[in-house]
Amino acid sequence: MSSFQFQVIGTVESPYKQKFAIPRQPGLIAEARGKLVLVPPYAEDDIVRGIEAFSHLWLVFVFHETASKGWSPLVRPPRLGGNTRKGVFATRATFRPNPIGLSVVKLERVYRHKSNLVLELSGIDLLDGTPILDIKPYLPYADALPEAGGGFADSAPQTSMAVSFSQQASTFCQAQTLYPELAVLIEKVLKQDPRPSYKKQRDAEQHYGMTLYHFNIKWTVNGDHNHVTEIAQLP
Ligand code: SAM
């Protein structure tokens, strides 16, 4: 057997509506909360019996947004400034022979919503609509290896960018009672400096935009300073 077919067991509802600005690994932004919605026939209470005893889960998912774009044996990891090539299997790149991703996320709670079963998660690095293939509990005794070497990504990326908010952006965030962590989420996303490597070398002020939840966020970058200029609700 050289090829297999798998069923999607559920999909993720995420604040990240486009690839740009998603952190490169899970756990970097605790305020990135999402929901894994299990659909029938995988929405049975029995299928998750005992899962709440685990604080973290491994999610096996499909890089659905980029899957059709194929892969190449060498990739340029952003961590290396985008200039050095590494073998695809020496990286966590999205463009892989089988476009399968693996993320460890925090399980906040499990609840039922009509015929669906919902796993509320935090610390996610997943695009909205990501199809999930499997869930496995994170086992600290087997999965946490303090002696492990991390190659060219031995520690979490630096988050040294400063972030400020305009009066409008700040007032907008304070008014979002349903999203009390919006300002912190924006701040932590921008601190990661989501710009592509080649733009980080530029001196002139740069203008960017992203969508988190249903909010359009605009900001400028000047040196190592991000300034959130405007936030608007999408129609
Ligand atoms: N933790 C996973 C892993 O190691 O397999 C993902 C690592 S990958 C470097 C992280 C990036 O995947 C994110 O920054 C985001 O841009 C991208 N991504 C997340 N969900 C995706 C999806 N459904 N389709 C395509 N790309 C996605």
Short mmCIF file of C-alpha atoms and ligand atoms in Angstrom, two decimals:
data_model
loop_
_atom_site.label_atom_id
_atom_site.label_comp_id
_atom_site.label_asym_id
_atom_site.label_seq_id
_atom_site.Cartn_x
_atom_site.Cartn_y
_atom_site.Cartn_z
CA MET A 1 0.00 0.00 0.00
CA SER A 2 1.56 3.26 -1.03
CA SER A 3 -1.33 5.66 -0.63
CA PHE A 4 -4.01 6.06 1.98
CA GLN A 5 -7.21 7.98 2.36
CA PHE A 6 -8.18 9.66 5.61
CA GLN A 7 -11.39 11.22 6.85
CA VAL A 8 -11.54 14.73 8.26
CA ILE A 9 -12.85 14.38 11.83
CA GLY A 10 -13.52 18.08 12.35
CA THR A 11 -12.42 21.59 11.50
CA VAL A 12 -10.89 24.43 13.46
CA GLU A 13 -12.50 27.81 14.02
CA SER A 14 -9.60 30.18 14.51
CA PRO A 15 -9.08 33.94 14.92
CA TYR A 16 -6.45 33.66 12.15
CA LYS A 17 -8.31 34.26 8.90
CA GLN A 18 -5.27 34.32 6.63
CA LYS A 19 -1.81 32.74 6.78
CA PHE A 20 -0.03 36.05 7.22
CA ALA A 21 0.67 36.79 10.90
CA ILE A 22 -0.04 33.30 12.26
CA PRO A 23 2.75 32.36 14.69
CA ARG A 24 5.12 29.74 13.33
CA GLN A 25 4.44 27.26 16.12
CA PRO A 26 1.71 26.67 18.70
CA GLY A 27 2.02 27.80 22.32
CA LEU A 28 3.66 31.12 21.45
CA ILE A 29 0.45 33.12 21.95
CA ALA A 30 -1.78 31.74 24.70
CA GLU A 31 -4.54 34.22 23.77
CA ALA A 32 -4.92 32.58 20.33
CA ARG A 33 -8.08 30.68 21.20
CA GLY A 34 -9.95 28.46 18.81
CA LYS A 35 -12.48 25.67 18.60
CA LEU A 36 -12.12 22.23 17.13
CA VAL A 37 -15.61 21.28 16.01
CA LEU A 38 -16.02 17.53 15.64
CA VAL A 39 -18.76 16.59 13.21
CA PRO A 40 -20.83 13.39 13.01
CA PRO A 41 -19.94 10.51 13.07
CA TYR A 42 -16.98 11.77 15.17
CA ALA A 43 -19.12 13.91 17.46
CA GLU A 44 -19.98 11.09 19.86
CA ASP A 45 -19.44 11.66 23.57
CA ASP A 46 -17.67 8.28 23.75
CA ILE A 47 -14.98 9.37 21.29
CA VAL A 48 -13.61 11.96 23.75
CA ARG A 49 -14.33 10.11 26.98
CA GLY A 50 -11.44 10.86 29.37
CA ILE A 51 -9.89 13.58 27.20
CA GLU A 52 -10.45 16.33 29.79
CA ALA A 53 -7.84 14.67 32.02
CA PHE A 54 -5.17 15.88 29.57
CA SER A 55 -4.09 19.50 29.57
CA HIS A 56 -2.64 19.41 26.05
CA LEU A 57 -3.41 17.60 22.81
CA TRP A 58 -1.54 16.86 19.61
CA LEU A 59 -3.51 17.79 16.53
CA VAL A 60 -2.70 16.15 13.21
CA PHE A 61 -4.03 18.39 10.45
CA VAL A 62 -3.93 19.19 6.75
CA PHE A 63 -2.21 22.33 5.47
CA HIS A 64 -5.31 22.78 3.35
CA GLU A 65 -4.58 26.33 2.21
CA THR A 66 -1.27 25.44 0.60
CA ALA A 67 -1.75 21.72 -0.16
CA SER A 68 -2.35 22.27 -3.88
CA LYS A 69 0.92 24.19 -4.28
CA GLY A 70 3.11 21.11 -4.04
CA TRP A 71 6.50 20.90 -2.37
CA SER A 72 10.21 21.01 -3.00
CA PRO A 73 13.07 19.15 -1.30
CA LEU A 74 14.73 22.36 -0.10
CA VAL A 75 13.03 25.18 1.78
CA ARG A 76 14.19 28.52 3.22
CA PRO A 77 13.22 28.63 6.90
CA PRO A 78 12.19 32.14 8.01
CA ARG A 79 14.21 31.57 11.19
CA LEU A 80 17.36 31.64 9.07
CA GLY A 81 16.42 34.93 7.44
CA GLY A 82 14.99 33.29 4.33
CA ASN A 83 18.41 32.92 2.64
CA THR A 84 19.63 29.51 3.80
CA ARG A 85 18.17 26.29 2.41
CA LYS A 86 17.37 23.23 4.49
CA GLY A 87 15.85 19.89 3.56
CA VAL A 88 12.09 19.91 3.91
CA PHE A 89 12.28 17.09 6.46
CA ALA A 90 14.67 19.21 8.54
CA THR A 91 11.98 21.90 8.83
CA ARG A 92 8.35 22.37 9.86
CA ALA A 93 7.51 24.01 6.52
CA THR A 94 3.97 23.82 5.18
CA PHE A 95 5.03 22.69 1.67
CA ARG A 96 5.68 18.98 2.25
CA PRO A 97 5.28 15.77 0.23
CA ASN A 98 2.23 15.02 2.38
CA PRO A 99 0.83 18.38 3.54
CA ILE A 100 0.33 17.25 7.13
CA GLY A 101 0.91 19.47 10.16
CA LEU A 102 1.37 18.67 13.82
CA SER A 103 0.60 21.09 16.65
CA VAL A 104 0.42 20.71 20.39
CA VAL A 105 -2.34 22.88 21.85
CA LYS A 106 -3.92 23.49 25.25
CA LEU A 107 -7.33 21.93 25.88
CA GLU A 108 -9.52 24.45 27.70
CA ARG A 109 -12.84 22.58 27.80
CA VAL A 110 -15.14 20.22 25.93
CA TYR A 111 -18.81 20.89 25.32
CA ARG A 112 -21.66 19.93 23.04
CA HIS A 113 -23.25 22.33 20.57
CA LYS A 114 -26.29 20.72 18.94
CA SER A 115 -25.04 17.69 17.01
CA ASN A 116 -21.39 18.83 17.16
CA LEU A 117 -18.83 18.27 19.85
CA VAL A 118 -16.55 21.25 20.51
CA LEU A 119 -13.03 21.19 21.94
CA GLU A 120 -12.07 24.68 23.05
CA LEU A 121 -8.34 25.24 22.56
CA SER A 122 -5.72 27.89 23.19
CA GLY A 123 -2.24 28.61 21.92
CA ILE A 124 -3.13 27.53 18.39
CA ASP A 125 -1.14 28.20 15.20
CA LEU A 126 -3.89 27.12 12.82
CA LEU A 127 -5.70 28.89 10.04
CA ASP A 128 -9.48 29.17 10.24
CA GLY A 129 -11.05 26.11 8.57
CA THR A 130 -8.06 23.81 9.10
CA PRO A 131 -9.19 20.18 8.65
CA ILE A 132 -8.19 17.87 11.50
CA LEU A 133 -7.28 14.24 10.87
CA ASP A 134 -6.52 13.03 14.38
CA ILE A 135 -6.22 14.03 18.03
CA LYS A 136 -3.81 12.43 20.48
CA PRO A 137 -3.23 13.33 24.13
CA TYR A 138 0.13 14.95 24.89
CA LEU A 139 2.07 12.65 27.21
CA PRO A 140 4.70 14.61 29.17
CA TYR A 141 6.77 11.51 30.04
CA ALA A 142 7.19 10.61 26.38
CA ASP A 143 6.73 13.90 24.53
CA ALA A 144 8.68 16.39 26.70
CA LEU A 145 12.39 15.85 26.13
CA PRO A 146 14.44 18.48 27.97
CA GLU A 147 17.70 17.08 26.54
CA ALA A 148 16.53 17.37 22.92
CA GLY A 149 18.49 19.51 20.46
CA GLY A 150 16.49 22.05 18.47
CA GLY A 151 18.81 22.54 15.49
CA PHE A 152 18.46 25.97 13.89
CA ALA A 153 15.29 26.61 15.95
CA ASP A 154 16.68 25.82 19.38
CA SER A 155 14.64 28.46 21.23
CA ALA A 156 11.43 30.42 20.74
CA PRO A 157 11.73 33.25 18.20
CA GLN A 158 12.68 36.64 19.64
CA THR A 159 9.77 38.99 20.24
CA SER A 160 11.55 42.27 20.73
CA MET A 161 9.30 44.50 18.60
CA ALA A 162 7.54 47.32 20.44
CA VAL A 163 3.80 47.74 19.88
CA SER A 164 1.65 50.82 20.42
CA PHE A 165 -2.02 51.57 19.67
CA SER A 166 -3.64 54.71 18.31
CA GLN A 167 -6.47 56.18 20.39
CA GLN A 168 -9.01 54.73 17.92
CA ALA A 169 -7.47 51.24 18.03
CA SER A 170 -7.25 51.26 21.80
CA THR A 171 -10.86 52.44 22.26
CA PHE A 172 -12.04 49.88 19.69
CA CYS A 173 -10.41 47.01 21.61
CA GLN A 174 -11.82 48.17 24.93
CA ALA A 175 -15.33 48.13 23.45
CA GLN A 176 -15.09 44.45 22.38
CA THR A 177 -16.62 42.80 25.43
CA LEU A 178 -16.95 39.49 23.55
CA TYR A 179 -13.20 39.57 22.77
CA PRO A 180 -11.60 40.88 25.97
CA GLU A 181 -8.17 39.61 24.89
CA LEU A 182 -8.19 41.30 21.47
CA ALA A 183 -5.57 43.94 22.32
CA VAL A 184 -3.21 41.38 23.88
CA LEU A 185 -3.66 39.04 20.91
CA ILE A 186 -2.84 41.86 18.46
CA GLU A 187 0.14 42.94 20.55
CA LYS A 188 1.59 39.43 20.75
CA VAL A 189 1.02 38.76 17.04
CA LEU A 190 2.86 41.97 16.13
CA LYS A 191 5.66 41.35 18.62
CA GLN A 192 6.45 38.20 16.60
CA ASP A 193 7.14 40.47 13.61
CA PRO A 194 5.10 38.58 11.00
CA ARG A 195 6.72 40.37 8.06
CA PRO A 196 8.53 38.26 5.48
CA SER A 197 12.30 38.21 6.03
CA TYR A 198 13.14 40.36 3.00
CA LYS A 199 10.96 43.21 4.30
CA LYS A 200 12.63 43.25 7.71
CA GLN A 201 15.73 44.85 6.24
CA ARG A 202 13.86 47.86 4.87
CA ASP A 203 14.25 51.24 6.54
CA ALA A 204 11.24 53.11 5.19
CA GLU A 205 7.93 52.99 7.06
CA GLN A 206 5.83 50.01 5.96
CA HIS A 207 2.03 49.60 6.08
CA TYR A 208 0.34 46.28 6.80
CA GLY A 209 -3.09 44.82 7.41
CA MET A 210 -4.49 41.56 8.77
CA THR A 211 -7.77 40.05 9.84
CA LEU A 212 -8.21 38.56 13.31
CA TYR A 213 -11.67 37.22 14.08
CA HIS A 214 -13.86 39.62 12.04
CA PHE A 215 -11.67 42.64 12.66
CA ASN A 216 -9.49 44.34 10.09
CA ILE A 217 -6.32 45.63 11.74
CA LYS A 218 -3.95 48.12 10.15
CA TRP A 219 -0.51 48.98 11.42
CA THR A 220 2.74 50.59 10.42
CA VAL A 221 6.28 49.40 11.06
CA ASN A 222 9.13 51.82 11.67
CA GLY A 223 12.39 50.17 12.65
CA ASP A 224 11.50 47.87 15.54
CA HIS A 225 8.26 49.65 16.39
CA ASN A 226 4.75 48.58 15.32
CA HIS A 227 1.97 51.15 15.61
CA VAL A 228 -1.62 49.93 15.29
CA THR A 229 -3.27 52.77 13.41
CA GLU A 230 -6.84 51.59 12.86
CA ILE A 231 -9.18 48.68 13.62
CA ALA A 232 -12.49 48.18 11.89
CA GLN A 233 -15.18 45.54 12.05
CA LEU A 234 -15.63 43.64 8.80
CA PRO A 235 -19.14 43.67 7.32
N1 SAM B 1 2.94 23.38 14.17
C1 SAM B 1 2.73 22.92 12.81
C2 SAM B 1 3.78 21.91 12.40
O1 SAM B 1 4.88 21.99 12.91
O2 SAM B 1 3.47 21.08 11.57
C3 SAM B 1 2.69 24.06 11.81
C4 SAM B 1 4.01 24.72 11.59
S1 SAM B 1 3.96 25.76 10.20
C5 SAM B 1 5.60 26.37 10.17
C6 SAM B 1 3.08 27.11 10.85
C7 SAM B 1 2.46 27.92 9.78
O3 SAM B 1 1.51 27.13 9.11
C8 SAM B 1 1.67 29.10 10.29
O4 SAM B 1 2.49 30.22 10.45
C9 SAM B 1 0.62 29.31 9.21
O5 SAM B 1 1.03 30.31 8.31
C10 SAM B 1 0.58 27.98 8.49
N2 SAM B 1 -0.72 27.32 8.54
C11 SAM B 1 -1.49 27.11 9.63
N3 SAM B 1 -2.61 26.44 9.28
C12 SAM B 1 -2.53 26.23 7.94
C13 SAM B 1 -3.37 25.59 6.99
N4 SAM B 1 -4.53 25.03 7.35
N5 SAM B 1 -2.97 25.58 5.69
C14 SAM B 1 -1.80 26.14 5.31
N6 SAM B 1 -0.96 26.75 6.17
C15 SAM B 1 -1.33 26.81 7.46
#
